[in-house]
Amino acid sequence: RGGLDNINASEFTPIVWAKTVGPQDEGCIMLVNCSVVTLSGDVFRRTISNPAEFIAKHERAKKKVLAKCAGNLKQIGLALQQYARDHGGKFPKAHDAAGLNALVKGDYLTNPHCFLHPNGHSQPFKKGDALTQANCDYYYRGGLSSKTAGDAPIACLHFTTIRKEGNILYGNGAVKLLKDNDYENARDKIRSRD
């Protein structure tokens, strides 16, 4: 057989041009469009041919993201504990980024990437800028103290995941991975401010 079935997708580099496309270029357009479909088909065939490997790679990537998120929350938790020691046992009063900004202003946690989830769309703040919801991917439940917070959830990711699972930071500094209703209930408690 001839045609595009004989093209090795890994060796093909699509052609990109910057000119007005007219009717005379329809053959080029067809070739480029077909090559994109061929490349997509090649990726799809590799996925279908070894689904166990695809699932294993997906699970490894998911664990890596959850571990990075847990690390971020652990850093936030440590900074909150230090803040509380310096402020009579009280955590910052304001909620969400405004409360976490007290950690930045007080030099308790100045790494902008600690406030960003690996799959989030926020941009890191620049040195000297305030932490805002535009550059923070976590909810924070302000106004608690290190004594009263204890087992209460105080921070979590501000967007939900498809699988309804995620890490929750508790007032005692612990970070736990929760799933399904446990995760949703903890998130609701953080967001409701109760």
PDB file of C-alpha atoms in Angstrom, residues 66-85 91-92 99-100 102-104 107-117 125 131 136 138-140 154-156 167-176:
ATOM      1  CA  LEU A  66       0.218  14.460  44.822  1.00  0.00           C
ATOM      2  CA  ALA A  67       3.653  14.269  46.476  1.00  0.00           C
ATOM      3  CA  LYS A  68       4.550  17.782  45.241  1.00  0.00           C
ATOM      4  CA  CYS A  69       1.213  19.125  46.517  1.00  0.00           C
ATOM      5  CA  ALA A  70       1.751  17.409  49.894  1.00  0.00           C
ATOM      6  CA  GLY A  71       5.228  18.967  50.069  1.00  0.00           C
ATOM      7  CA  ASN A  72       3.768  22.419  49.369  1.00  0.00           C
ATOM      8  CA  LEU A  73       1.162  22.010  52.102  1.00  0.00           C
ATOM      9  CA  LYS A  74       3.804  20.711  54.528  1.00  0.00           C
ATOM     10  CA  GLN A  75       5.901  23.844  53.879  1.00  0.00           C
ATOM     11  CA  ILE A  76       2.829  26.037  54.407  1.00  0.00           C
ATOM     12  CA  GLY A  77       2.080  24.119  57.624  1.00  0.00           C
ATOM     13  CA  LEU A  78       5.606  24.602  58.974  1.00  0.00           C
ATOM     14  CA  ALA A  79       5.479  28.312  58.147  1.00  0.00           C
ATOM     15  CA  LEU A  80       2.089  28.602  59.906  1.00  0.00           C
ATOM     16  CA  GLN A  81       3.524  26.917  63.010  1.00  0.00           C
ATOM     17  CA  GLN A  82       6.468  29.341  63.044  1.00  0.00           C
ATOM     18  CA  TYR A  83       4.101  32.274  62.542  1.00  0.00           C
ATOM     19  CA  ALA A  84       1.924  31.070  65.448  1.00  0.00           C
ATOM     20  CA  ARG A  85       4.951  30.754  67.757  1.00  0.00           C
ATOM     21  CA  PHE A  91      -2.473  31.759  62.794  1.00  0.00           C
ATOM     22  CA  PRO A  92      -3.050  34.610  60.307  1.00  0.00           C
ATOM     23  CA  GLY A  99      -3.952  35.033  55.158  1.00  0.00           C
ATOM     24  CA  LEU A 100      -1.102  33.130  53.531  1.00  0.00           C
ATOM     25  CA  ALA A 102       1.163  37.103  56.106  1.00  0.00           C
ATOM     26  CA  LEU A 103       3.655  34.230  55.792  1.00  0.00           C
ATOM     27  CA  VAL A 104       5.275  35.926  52.798  1.00  0.00           C
ATOM     28  CA  ASP A 107       9.502  35.980  55.687  1.00  0.00           C
ATOM     29  CA  TYR A 108       8.152  32.680  57.020  1.00  0.00           C
ATOM     30  CA  LEU A 109       7.693  31.275  53.514  1.00  0.00           C
ATOM     31  CA  THR A 110       8.964  33.228  50.528  1.00  0.00           C
ATOM     32  CA  ASN A 111       9.270  30.542  47.837  1.00  0.00           C
ATOM     33  CA  PRO A 112       6.477  31.396  45.373  1.00  0.00           C
ATOM     34  CA  HIS A 113       6.311  27.817  44.089  1.00  0.00           C
ATOM     35  CA  CYS A 114       5.128  26.537  47.486  1.00  0.00           C
ATOM     36  CA  PHE A 115       1.802  28.244  46.786  1.00  0.00           C
ATOM     37  CA  LEU A 116       1.378  26.662  43.343  1.00  0.00           C
ATOM     38  CA  HIS A 117      -0.041  23.234  42.563  1.00  0.00           C
ATOM     39  CA  PHE A 125       4.366  36.001  42.543  1.00  0.00           C
ATOM     40  CA  LEU A 131       0.326  36.819  47.412  1.00  0.00           C
ATOM     41  CA  CYS A 136      -1.994  30.967  44.953  1.00  0.00           C
ATOM     42  CA  TYR A 138      -4.639  26.857  47.897  1.00  0.00           C
ATOM     43  CA  TYR A 139      -7.565  27.712  50.153  1.00  0.00           C
ATOM     44  CA  TYR A 140      -6.646  28.678  53.690  1.00  0.00           C
ATOM     45  CA  ILE A 154      -6.977  24.446  57.476  1.00  0.00           C
ATOM     46  CA  ALA A 155      -5.694  24.359  53.883  1.00  0.00           C
ATOM     47  CA  CYS A 156      -6.325  22.528  50.626  1.00  0.00           C
ATOM     48  CA  ASN A 167      -4.121  16.539  50.216  1.00  0.00           C
ATOM     49  CA  ILE A 168      -5.454  18.374  53.259  1.00  0.00           C
ATOM     50  CA  LEU A 169      -3.332  20.375  55.717  1.00  0.00           C
ATOM     51  CA  TYR A 170      -4.439  20.168  59.352  1.00  0.00           C
ATOM     52  CA  GLY A 171      -3.814  22.676  62.129  1.00  0.00           C
ATOM     53  CA  ASN A 172      -1.264  20.416  63.805  1.00  0.00           C
ATOM     54  CA  GLY A 173       0.860  20.470  60.623  1.00  0.00           C
ATOM     55  CA  ALA A 174      -0.123  17.015  59.390  1.00  0.00           C
ATOM     56  CA  VAL A 175      -0.880  16.537  55.693  1.00  0.00           C
ATOM     57  CA  LYS A 176      -3.212  13.703  54.731  1.00  0.00           C
TER      58      LYS A 176
END
